[in-house]
């Protein structure tokens, strides 16, 4: 009889691996239990080693031999904790926060086995199916290490080099398949705290090929931290509002239920100090440390971008929910490690690639966000000021960077759909979506996909920053055409602040919303107003700045504040249920909040909705306004205007003409982009996520009016398909 026995094979493989990892005496039947009497004496093993203070677990370090031992408390055996992974230094991925996993130690005779917890399924404790769920969805063996000795009291002691100097996490796949050389890898960080231990090695990654003695140096940082037991209550997600999610398959649901999936929003635990007060400071605020590497002129804009989100929390009575500390070389924060899971950092890096990223780590059992770091590449500001005209637009789908191209040649597993995707690992699922961002059709994948310890948590594919470089290129050309070579500092500051707001939104749990820019008309967005009012529904969209010519008074370059969708999304994720309030239960409160989805400015569409085959012409990256045809005319007119006398201003005396070619390519790319915005109107359908029965609920699909489709066709006929459209000097 044929049947799907993947899980059975996986369970058997795990059992065999455990047998293989155990010594013969552990599986050969009755016999003498050699036990701790056969271990070397503890005092002899740790002799002359420097002992750490007591903490999550204790360390012993021999600097001469570069040996680091860990004394694992017996109380930690079988207790889940979190391993979090970062790359503090090295090519391509410096300062990157990677994923992590819930793990635990299991003792088997003279070995400690590091097990990865199965967190994607509700294990059904107390239910009739608890036993079969446990037998079907087994935990995963990550590593078995020898116990070197036992401390007084029976705590096992292991060599931590057996974990970190032997590439526990598969670091080699990030560096062209290179292999870690344990003999050349050295300890660089080992710190102990009550609830976490921070370990890092300078890792020697050797080139491929037998016996190769060449390679690169990078670093691997692992944080071992206690999972909080703080009464955090998961909050169910809603498809009308975009959050990263922790998703579990629950076989204990009634057979009449419409789904066996439980989806919870990823969010921080924010509680009022005084639950009965309408307004109260929070017990444990979200604190971001601005790293000392951030250039002083930009620190103001970074701080403003982070603190902007307090406006949304204040609406919920949560005061000072987000706070900022500035790290310097001399203050009390100077020695804080950004990789330490206790701290959230805004970091400045110099990878040579213009991008920013705001990942977070969660408790995989509950979805509680525990840690978040934002990285912002120096090249963004550098390109903003100097090199816009040397960059190709995103429309060309290439990334001319010799280092990156060489990296891609040696990493064929990296997909090539955009430059950000080129530097995003193709994880086991073969998809870039968060492993937990599953829908009903992912049932088989969720059941069958092997997990890796580097499975992404709160990671996302954010291309806002590099796309913004092209937008700034256009602004720079407009400025130069008007005789001004450098963009105003205020302009650069507003762009940095908006990118920071966007990335902080990700760290709060929010996904992209690519329909938010369709809230207002283009004329309302491109106005002379400089007040701090939202110009778009959400900063979680990719919002293009507007830079007008010197003949017109300049208003806000880009939205200066979070929008109505941002307030609404934060309300859904973080609003506390007030005793004696208008809602009797959290479920009732959330239902009322989500039912507002038809209100102006609250439309939501995310990454999956922006594919080339998506029907909704209002869901785009870097568009503006409620009419794509009007926006297309606006952008094409700007590109055409900038084409005029391009050779006179795009290249200066003494410069190579390649600058002219790059400027021309950028404008042609913008022309193409505008055309696509208009073309999507033809046959387009506006998609709404309103639920049946919501107040003022709209139909799920609404055809674009025929008149607007004809207007788009006429516009394209006059531009793209006209023999007069491409007349260049």
XYZ file of C-alpha atoms in Angstrom:
729
model
C 0.000 0.000 0.000
C 1.440 3.371 -1.031
C 1.139 6.231 1.414
C 2.842 9.443 2.461
C 5.367 8.263 5.026
C 7.667 11.294 5.115
C 7.020 11.977 8.779
C 7.487 8.339 9.661
C 10.817 8.243 7.844
C 11.868 11.453 9.542
C 11.016 10.065 12.964
C 12.941 6.876 12.220
C 15.903 8.882 10.959
C 15.894 10.869 14.183
C 15.810 7.687 16.237
C 18.675 6.176 14.261
C 20.700 9.356 14.623
C 20.209 9.210 18.377
C 21.320 5.596 18.435
C 24.368 6.414 16.330
C 25.242 9.342 18.582
C 25.072 7.270 21.762
C 27.964 5.075 22.940
C 27.586 1.335 22.597
C 26.978 0.873 26.317
C 23.879 3.040 26.043
C 22.146 0.750 23.560
C 23.633 -2.698 24.112
C 21.168 -3.736 26.800
C 21.770 -4.362 30.502
C 25.229 -3.827 31.806
C 27.358 -1.697 34.057
C 26.374 1.973 34.124
C 29.782 3.611 34.009
C 28.313 7.004 34.904
C 30.304 9.879 36.323
C 33.013 7.693 37.922
C 34.633 7.395 34.487
C 34.770 11.165 33.920
C 38.033 13.002 34.570
C 37.938 14.926 37.810
C 36.275 18.309 37.507
C 39.070 20.191 39.283
C 41.634 18.725 36.911
C 39.660 19.563 33.790
C 39.118 23.236 34.733
C 42.514 23.705 36.374
C 44.095 27.081 35.507
C 40.994 28.082 33.534
C 39.324 31.438 34.180
C 35.823 30.900 35.550
C 32.976 33.269 34.785
C 30.371 34.363 37.274
C 27.302 32.237 37.688
C 24.552 32.975 35.207
C 22.427 31.247 32.602
C 25.287 28.789 32.555
C 28.895 29.063 33.696
C 31.991 29.343 31.494
C 35.626 28.288 31.927
C 38.196 29.737 29.524
C 41.794 28.738 28.791
C 43.270 31.570 26.752
C 46.480 29.712 25.917
C 44.629 26.715 24.466
C 41.666 28.840 23.301
C 39.327 26.389 25.007
C 35.927 27.403 26.354
C 33.929 25.014 28.524
C 30.306 25.412 29.522
C 28.810 24.095 32.741
C 25.172 23.365 31.909
C 22.901 23.386 34.979
C 20.955 20.186 35.454
C 17.849 22.345 35.812
C 18.310 23.417 32.163
C 18.213 19.859 30.827
C 14.936 19.427 28.944
C 14.006 23.106 29.390
C 13.469 25.017 26.085
C 15.587 28.108 25.536
C 16.413 30.286 22.553
C 19.470 30.254 20.318
C 19.803 33.460 18.279
C 22.310 33.901 15.465
C 24.129 37.014 14.255
C 27.104 37.723 12.008
C 29.090 40.520 13.713
C 31.665 40.888 10.935
C 32.754 39.534 7.597
C 32.043 40.245 3.917
C 28.471 40.753 2.711
C 26.656 40.178 6.009
C 28.330 42.356 8.636
C 25.992 43.173 11.541
C 23.199 40.998 10.199
C 20.697 39.565 12.647
C 19.760 36.117 11.404
C 17.205 33.652 12.697
C 17.087 31.445 15.721
C 15.320 28.480 17.209
C 13.832 27.116 20.384
C 16.150 24.333 21.550
C 16.826 22.248 24.632
C 19.464 19.890 26.004
C 18.810 16.180 26.320
C 21.290 14.006 28.203
C 22.134 10.580 26.813
C 24.750 8.761 28.915
C 27.980 10.688 28.313
C 26.617 13.039 25.688
C 24.531 16.184 25.665
C 22.267 16.340 22.636
C 21.094 19.738 21.416
C 17.516 19.296 20.238
C 15.417 21.730 18.216
C 11.847 22.013 19.452
C 8.992 21.474 17.042
C 7.099 24.758 17.405
C 4.935 24.727 14.288
C 2.288 22.467 15.739
C 0.068 22.634 18.792
C 1.144 19.502 20.648
C -2.381 19.057 22.021
C -1.509 18.731 25.687
C -4.371 17.082 27.547
C -6.273 16.194 24.394
C -7.152 12.742 23.108
C -4.744 13.219 20.194
C -1.776 14.394 22.304
C 0.004 11.052 21.956
C -0.321 10.768 18.185
C 0.668 14.417 17.629
C 3.825 13.860 19.677
C 4.682 10.736 17.738
C 4.038 12.392 14.383
C 5.815 15.723 14.795
C 9.116 14.927 16.472
C 11.865 17.287 17.538
C 15.094 17.543 15.548
C 18.630 16.575 16.557
C 21.040 19.441 15.926
C 24.250 18.271 17.577
C 25.507 15.674 20.056
C 28.591 16.665 22.080
C 30.698 14.758 24.586
C 30.422 15.550 28.267
C 33.969 16.315 29.412
C 33.327 16.092 33.144
C 30.738 16.750 35.803
C 30.839 19.678 38.202
C 30.106 19.167 41.892
C 26.383 18.599 42.059
C 26.296 16.745 38.755
C 26.138 19.571 36.193
C 27.560 18.298 32.865
C 30.478 20.247 31.377
C 30.966 20.420 27.600
C 33.459 21.976 25.217
C 31.550 24.789 23.519
C 33.999 24.640 20.664
C 32.289 21.408 19.646
C 29.292 23.586 18.803
C 30.640 26.838 17.463
C 33.939 25.827 15.896
C 32.304 23.095 13.830
C 29.714 25.226 12.031
C 26.646 24.186 13.980
C 24.370 26.454 11.931
C 25.733 25.853 8.430
C 27.463 29.221 8.129
C 29.290 27.997 5.052
C 26.204 28.374 2.872
C 26.355 32.131 3.413
C 29.895 32.249 2.122
C 29.936 30.323 -1.118
C 29.878 26.864 0.389
C 33.093 27.420 2.290
C 33.870 25.151 5.238
C 34.777 26.254 8.738
C 38.305 25.358 9.851
C 38.044 24.628 13.562
C 41.794 24.805 14.145
C 41.939 28.377 12.810
C 38.695 29.535 14.446
C 39.168 31.436 17.686
C 36.970 32.628 20.528
C 36.392 36.382 20.570
C 33.373 36.881 22.873
C 32.161 34.949 25.903
C 29.943 36.806 28.350
C 27.587 35.484 31.013
C 24.441 37.160 32.332
C 21.586 35.881 34.510
C 19.277 35.064 31.590
C 21.620 34.849 28.599
C 25.097 33.868 27.499
C 26.746 35.635 24.548
C 29.339 33.670 22.572
C 31.203 34.553 19.384
C 34.064 33.129 17.364
C 36.282 34.602 14.675
C 35.501 31.971 12.080
C 37.971 30.830 9.428
C 35.917 29.898 6.362
C 38.102 28.013 3.885
C 37.613 27.997 0.136
C 36.031 24.987 -1.513
C 38.238 22.163 -2.620
C 40.127 19.473 -0.714
C 43.058 20.730 1.276
C 42.527 24.397 0.438
C 44.484 26.629 2.777
C 42.901 29.884 1.591
C 39.711 31.456 2.782
C 38.093 34.405 4.515
C 37.594 35.478 8.114
C 34.153 36.258 9.416
C 32.469 35.932 12.800
C 29.615 33.931 14.225
C 27.702 35.074 17.302
C 25.272 32.830 19.186
C 23.070 34.054 22.006
C 21.732 31.444 24.417
C 18.828 33.023 26.273
C 16.026 32.045 28.596
C 12.542 32.093 27.109
C 10.361 34.472 29.115
C 7.575 33.150 31.305
C 5.801 36.446 31.774
C 2.142 35.735 31.121
C 2.284 36.952 27.526
C -1.005 36.204 25.749
C -0.845 35.593 21.974
C -3.219 37.706 19.877
C -4.971 36.210 16.871
C -4.176 37.717 13.465
C -6.630 39.095 10.922
C -6.160 39.095 7.146
C -7.328 42.715 6.870
C -4.272 43.946 8.776
C -0.667 43.087 7.955
C 1.441 41.539 10.699
C 4.217 39.000 10.634
C 2.751 35.903 12.182
C 3.501 32.890 14.303
C 1.399 30.099 12.837
C 0.593 26.714 14.326
C -1.319 23.762 13.008
C -3.778 22.599 15.647
C -5.237 19.096 15.333
C -7.279 19.604 18.492
C -9.753 21.917 16.746
C -13.282 20.701 16.215
C -13.871 18.765 13.026
C -16.444 21.369 12.090
C -13.808 24.151 12.222
C -13.044 25.885 8.917
C -9.295 25.739 9.489
C -6.804 23.855 11.639
C -4.367 26.778 11.615
C -3.939 29.236 14.474
C -2.345 32.506 13.412
C -0.953 34.968 15.938
C 0.524 38.432 15.323
C 4.151 38.959 16.236
C 4.298 41.818 18.738
C 6.061 43.099 21.830
C 4.643 42.687 25.320
C 3.523 46.195 26.261
C 1.518 46.702 29.434
C 0.517 49.784 31.371
C 2.115 50.366 34.727
C -1.373 51.276 35.914
C -3.878 49.060 34.045
C -6.843 51.059 35.346
C -5.574 54.405 34.010
C -6.618 55.742 30.623
C -2.995 56.761 30.086
C 0.010 55.191 31.737
C 3.723 54.650 31.049
C 4.451 51.085 29.993
C 6.153 48.614 32.300
C 8.859 47.528 29.874
C 9.318 49.994 27.001
C 10.891 49.103 23.677
C 14.328 50.746 23.850
C 16.439 51.335 20.742
C 20.118 52.182 21.064
C 21.502 54.314 18.232
C 24.921 52.816 17.623
C 27.911 55.113 17.999
C 28.790 54.427 14.346
C 25.822 56.498 13.085
C 27.177 59.821 11.732
C 26.355 62.705 14.026
C 24.458 64.776 11.390
C 21.997 61.915 10.863
C 21.348 60.936 14.480
C 18.582 63.506 14.815
C 16.612 62.034 11.915
C 17.122 58.485 13.153
C 15.830 59.422 16.601
C 12.803 61.218 15.137
C 11.977 58.250 12.903
C 12.060 55.823 15.829
C 10.049 57.982 18.219
C 7.391 58.790 15.605
C 5.658 55.513 16.465
C 4.906 56.759 19.981
C 2.051 58.752 18.454
C 0.224 55.500 17.682
C 0.876 54.030 21.119
C -0.221 57.218 22.883
C -3.617 56.873 21.182
C -3.937 53.601 23.098
C -2.913 55.161 26.420
C 0.551 53.543 26.263
C 2.990 56.335 27.111
C 6.699 56.307 26.242
C 6.325 52.872 24.708
C 9.298 53.440 22.385
C 12.442 55.045 23.743
C 15.851 55.917 22.346
C 19.331 55.876 23.868
C 22.378 57.244 22.083
C 25.517 55.149 22.363
C 28.801 57.063 22.233
C 32.427 56.086 22.711
C 32.428 57.417 26.263
C 28.963 57.111 27.824
C 27.418 54.346 29.896
C 26.320 52.473 26.763
C 29.726 52.412 25.081
C 30.430 48.728 25.770
C 27.020 47.301 24.899
C 27.173 44.577 22.253
C 24.561 45.066 19.523
C 24.429 41.267 19.151
C 23.410 40.886 22.806
C 19.766 39.783 22.761
C 18.930 42.151 25.603
C 19.396 45.225 23.434
C 17.742 46.602 20.299
C 20.120 48.574 18.109
C 19.962 50.889 15.140
C 23.226 50.083 13.353
C 25.255 51.813 10.652
C 27.111 49.520 8.247
C 29.377 49.942 5.208
C 28.677 47.009 2.896
C 28.690 49.126 -0.261
C 25.050 48.212 -0.952
C 22.331 50.787 -0.445
C 19.794 49.066 1.762
C 18.174 48.996 5.178
C 16.579 46.143 7.079
C 14.566 45.778 10.283
C 14.294 42.120 11.335
C 13.183 40.850 14.733
C 13.279 37.643 16.742
C 10.288 36.113 18.444
C 9.438 33.474 20.967
C 8.486 30.721 18.499
C 5.944 29.303 20.940
C 3.967 32.532 21.382
C 4.961 35.159 18.786
C 6.224 37.619 21.408
C 8.936 39.821 19.876
C 12.033 39.663 22.049
C 14.772 41.416 20.125
C 15.155 43.647 17.049
C 18.035 45.339 15.262
C 17.871 47.742 12.331
C 20.780 48.046 9.923
C 21.180 51.058 7.650
C 23.904 51.090 5.050
C 26.171 54.101 4.691
C 25.876 53.817 0.927
C 22.303 55.019 1.136
C 23.339 58.442 2.349
C 26.422 58.423 0.153
C 24.402 57.586 -2.955
C 21.781 60.120 -1.934
C 24.368 62.875 -1.974
C 26.807 61.869 -4.693
C 26.135 58.940 -6.968
C 22.474 58.847 -7.991
C 23.265 59.187 -11.681
C 25.616 56.193 -11.557
C 22.904 53.744 -10.547
C 20.615 51.831 -12.828
C 16.919 51.869 -11.942
C 15.307 48.832 -10.407
C 13.428 48.326 -13.668
C 16.527 46.857 -15.267
C 16.682 44.089 -12.638
C 20.473 44.011 -12.352
C 22.992 44.946 -9.728
C 26.337 45.983 -11.189
C 28.612 45.339 -8.241
C 31.657 43.149 -8.971
C 31.787 41.904 -5.390
C 28.125 40.962 -5.408
C 28.370 39.342 -8.833
C 31.294 37.211 -7.674
C 29.334 36.322 -4.553
C 26.396 35.188 -6.678
C 28.607 33.039 -8.890
C 29.777 31.127 -5.843
C 26.268 30.940 -4.347
C 23.991 29.382 -6.971
C 21.327 28.736 -4.339
C 20.616 32.465 -4.142
C 17.735 33.484 -6.358
C 18.011 36.406 -8.741
C 14.811 38.352 -8.877
C 16.080 41.637 -7.462
C 19.320 42.600 -5.822
C 17.859 42.223 -2.327
C 16.663 38.747 -3.223
C 20.119 38.004 -4.590
C 21.449 38.421 -1.085
C 18.634 36.533 0.622
C 19.160 32.810 1.160
C 16.787 30.451 -0.558
C 15.772 28.543 2.541
C 14.619 24.954 2.553
C 11.066 25.887 1.653
C 12.269 27.447 -1.591
C 10.308 30.591 -0.802
C 11.267 33.986 0.554
C 8.120 34.289 2.614
C 8.501 34.005 6.369
C 8.311 30.287 7.195
C 5.359 31.035 9.420
C 3.488 33.193 6.890
C 1.442 30.230 5.725
C -1.982 29.943 4.188
C -4.253 26.953 3.781
C -2.437 25.835 0.631
C 0.793 25.566 2.623
C -0.526 22.598 4.587
C 1.677 20.065 2.800
C 4.734 22.316 2.864
C 4.327 22.965 6.567
C 4.108 19.260 7.265
C 6.938 18.182 4.982
C 9.535 20.959 4.952
C 12.634 20.254 7.069
C 13.621 23.126 9.302
C 17.075 24.578 9.747
C 18.297 26.374 12.839
C 18.624 29.431 10.622
C 14.962 29.373 9.683
C 13.969 33.034 9.320
C 12.041 34.654 12.146
C 10.638 38.098 11.475
C 12.845 38.355 8.400
C 11.387 39.946 5.337
C 12.376 41.016 1.887
C 12.449 44.810 2.154
C 13.616 46.631 -0.970
C 12.574 50.101 0.088
C 16.037 51.541 0.574
C 17.566 50.503 -2.725
C 14.450 51.583 -4.594
C 14.686 54.902 -2.810
C 18.144 55.377 -4.322
C 16.577 55.508 -7.782
C 13.984 57.967 -6.524
C 16.772 60.142 -5.186
C 18.547 59.829 -8.527
C 15.567 61.450 -10.211
C 15.469 64.200 -7.603
C 19.173 64.811 -8.025
C 18.833 65.153 -11.798
C 16.003 67.638 -11.289
C 18.173 69.596 -8.891
C 21.182 69.599 -11.204
C 19.044 70.651 -14.168
C 18.055 73.693 -12.112
C 21.688 74.494 -11.369
C 21.941 73.028 -7.859
C 24.503 70.227 -7.594
C 23.727 69.046 -4.063
C 20.337 68.190 -2.646
C 19.254 70.139 0.445
C 20.181 68.611 3.798
C 16.529 68.866 4.801
C 15.631 66.625 1.874
C 18.177 63.994 2.837
C 17.035 64.170 6.457
C 13.392 63.626 5.569
C 14.270 60.602 3.448
C 16.382 59.032 6.210
C 13.631 59.646 8.762
C 10.994 58.023 6.527
C 13.161 54.959 5.868
C 13.767 54.667 9.621
C 10.020 54.877 10.316
C 9.463 52.095 7.771
C 12.059 49.762 9.279
C 10.933 50.436 12.843
C 7.444 49.468 11.709
C 8.838 46.089 10.695
C 10.420 45.646 14.125
C 6.993 46.302 15.689
C 5.614 43.385 13.690
C 4.134 45.170 10.671
C 4.353 43.870 7.123
C 4.428 45.987 3.974
C 1.272 47.740 2.854
C 1.602 48.555 -0.847
C -1.874 50.013 -1.215
C -1.382 52.762 1.338
C -0.122 55.325 -1.178
C -3.527 55.310 -2.952
C -5.244 57.088 -0.050
C -4.970 60.713 -1.257
C -4.922 62.320 -4.683
C -1.600 63.220 -6.224
C -2.442 66.914 -5.993
C -2.931 66.563 -2.238
C 0.411 64.777 -1.916
C 2.364 67.184 -4.129
C 1.387 70.350 -2.329
C 3.185 73.301 -0.829
C 2.320 72.224 2.693
C 5.204 71.485 5.052
C 3.104 70.560 8.073
C 3.687 67.215 9.710
C 0.658 65.491 8.275
C 0.517 62.058 6.668
C 0.624 62.109 2.873
C 0.011 58.366 2.557
C -1.987 55.771 4.438
C 1.134 54.091 5.815
C 4.880 54.393 6.012
C 4.920 50.637 5.423
C 4.454 51.329 1.702
C 7.385 52.224 -0.558
C 6.626 55.914 -0.818
C 8.466 57.951 -3.466
C 9.599 61.442 -2.537
C 8.584 64.380 -4.687
C 11.098 67.016 -5.694
C 9.684 69.952 -7.641
C 11.582 72.410 -9.791
C 12.881 75.648 -8.318
C 10.070 77.581 -10.013
C 7.527 75.938 -7.711
C 7.448 76.260 -3.943
C 8.580 72.982 -2.380
C 6.298 71.357 0.172
C 7.128 68.222 2.110
C 9.494 66.015 0.159
C 7.880 62.890 1.578
C 5.399 61.971 4.286
C 6.552 63.286 7.634
C 4.461 61.111 9.891
C 2.859 57.711 10.204
C -0.519 57.389 8.486
C -4.050 56.282 9.430
C -3.325 52.643 8.568
C -0.312 52.669 10.906
C -2.446 53.923 13.804
C -5.058 51.279 13.017
C -2.567 48.416 12.717
C -0.865 49.327 16.004
C -4.289 49.515 17.652
C -5.101 46.000 16.504
C -1.809 44.566 17.727
C -1.333 46.499 20.956
C -4.565 47.963 22.274
C -5.117 46.652 25.832
C -8.530 45.418 26.881
C -9.796 47.789 29.551
C -11.809 46.360 32.418
C -15.256 47.878 32.376
C -14.650 49.232 28.878
C -16.905 49.079 25.858
C -15.820 45.532 24.978
C -16.401 42.512 27.170
C -13.649 40.373 25.628
C -10.501 40.731 23.563
C -12.104 38.837 20.683
C -14.977 41.323 20.585
C -12.543 44.261 20.715
C -10.390 42.905 17.873
C -13.448 42.171 15.747
C -14.591 45.782 16.112
C -11.155 47.153 15.242
C -10.684 44.993 12.154
C -14.203 45.744 10.889
C -13.103 49.306 10.072
C -11.137 48.111 7.028
C -13.399 49.935 4.528
C -12.578 53.343 6.010
C -10.459 55.712 3.876
C -6.733 55.200 4.362
C -7.022 51.680 5.811
C -6.689 49.610 2.627
C -4.104 46.838 2.950
C -2.200 44.812 0.356
C 1.215 43.271 0.863
C 4.124 41.604 -0.932
C 2.170 38.699 -2.397
C -0.331 41.147 -3.905
C 2.263 42.991 -5.994
C 3.244 40.155 -8.309
C 3.258 40.765 -12.046
C -0.051 38.925 -12.285
C -1.783 40.826 -9.498
C -5.026 42.344 -10.738
C -5.044 45.480 -8.556
C -3.425 48.490 -10.307
C -3.472 50.423 -7.025
C -1.009 48.001 -5.406
C 2.478 49.077 -6.460
C 5.872 49.985 -5.107
C 6.948 53.642 -5.376
C 3.694 55.003 -6.777
C 1.706 57.929 -5.431
C -1.928 58.961 -5.457
C -5.346 57.462 -5.996
C -5.123 57.454 -9.818
C -2.303 55.448 -11.470
C -2.889 57.155 -14.823
C -2.468 60.604 -13.281
C 0.680 59.400 -11.528
C 2.028 57.894 -14.764
C 1.472 61.184 -16.604
C 3.180 63.052 -13.787
C 6.272 60.828 -13.741
C 6.561 60.586 -17.506
C 6.328 64.350 -17.814
C 9.111 64.685 -15.255
C 11.291 62.182 -17.142
C 10.653 63.980 -20.431
C 11.496 67.332 -18.895
C 14.741 65.985 -17.514
C 15.653 64.572 -20.937
C 15.826 68.111 -22.259
C 19.409 69.394 -22.516
C 20.548 66.288 -20.589
C 24.010 66.394 -22.150
C 24.475 69.951 -20.907
C 23.955 69.264 -17.219
C 24.412 65.536 -16.551
C 28.136 65.520 -17.292
C 30.550 68.294 -16.396
C 33.683 69.365 -18.193
C 36.477 66.917 -17.531
C 34.122 64.013 -16.697
C 33.570 60.810 -18.634
C 30.434 60.549 -20.753
C 29.449 57.365 -18.936
C 27.710 59.651 -16.462
C 25.512 60.869 -19.284
C 24.731 57.299 -20.324
C 23.804 56.321 -16.768
C 21.594 59.395 -16.355
C 19.892 58.601 -19.659
C 19.311 54.988 -18.616
C 17.745 56.152 -15.359
C 15.317 58.441 -17.169
C 14.433 55.752 -19.687
C 13.783 53.367 -16.805
C 11.475 55.930 -15.184
C 9.642 56.274 -18.505
C 9.171 52.505 -18.563
C 8.029 52.447 -14.925
C 5.384 55.106 -15.570
C 4.123 53.170 -18.588
C 3.652 50.026 -16.519
C 1.676 51.938 -13.891
C -0.791 53.058 -16.544
C -0.895 49.712 -18.348
C -2.050 47.899 -15.211
C -5.296 49.854 -15.344
C -6.347 47.997 -18.479
C -8.397 45.020 -17.294
C -7.612 45.968 -13.689
C -9.632 45.091 -10.623
C -9.450 46.811 -7.275
C -9.165 44.173 -4.542
C -10.600 44.684 -1.064
C -10.116 42.583 2.065
C -13.375 43.645 3.722
C -15.273 40.839 5.398
C -18.922 40.154 4.752
C -20.963 42.221 7.188
C -18.285 44.882 7.831
C -19.677 48.424 7.958
C -19.696 49.834 4.391
C -18.088 46.600 3.157
C -17.072 46.707 -0.504
C -17.179 43.872 -2.997
C -13.951 41.835 -2.950
C -13.290 42.694 -6.624
C -14.318 45.911 -8.346
C -13.578 46.378 -12.048
C -11.706 49.565 -12.954
C -14.242 51.863 -14.692
C -14.203 51.507 -18.480
C -13.560 55.227 -18.943
C -10.421 55.039 -16.855
C -9.216 51.989 -18.790
C -9.761 53.856 -22.069
C -7.865 56.832 -20.680
C -4.925 54.557 -19.908
C -4.996 53.045 -23.403
C -5.090 56.508 -24.988
C -2.194 57.681 -22.829
C -0.067 54.666 -23.753
C -0.903 55.175 -27.414
C 0.365 58.743 -27.238
C 3.543 57.795 -25.419
C 4.843 54.208 -25.566
C 3.253 53.240 -28.892
C 3.750 56.496 -30.758
C 6.513 56.920 -33.328
C 7.170 60.301 -31.716
C 7.696 58.809 -28.243
C 11.408 58.034 -28.448
C 13.067 61.039 -30.044
C 16.417 61.614 -28.369
C 19.363 63.843 -29.020
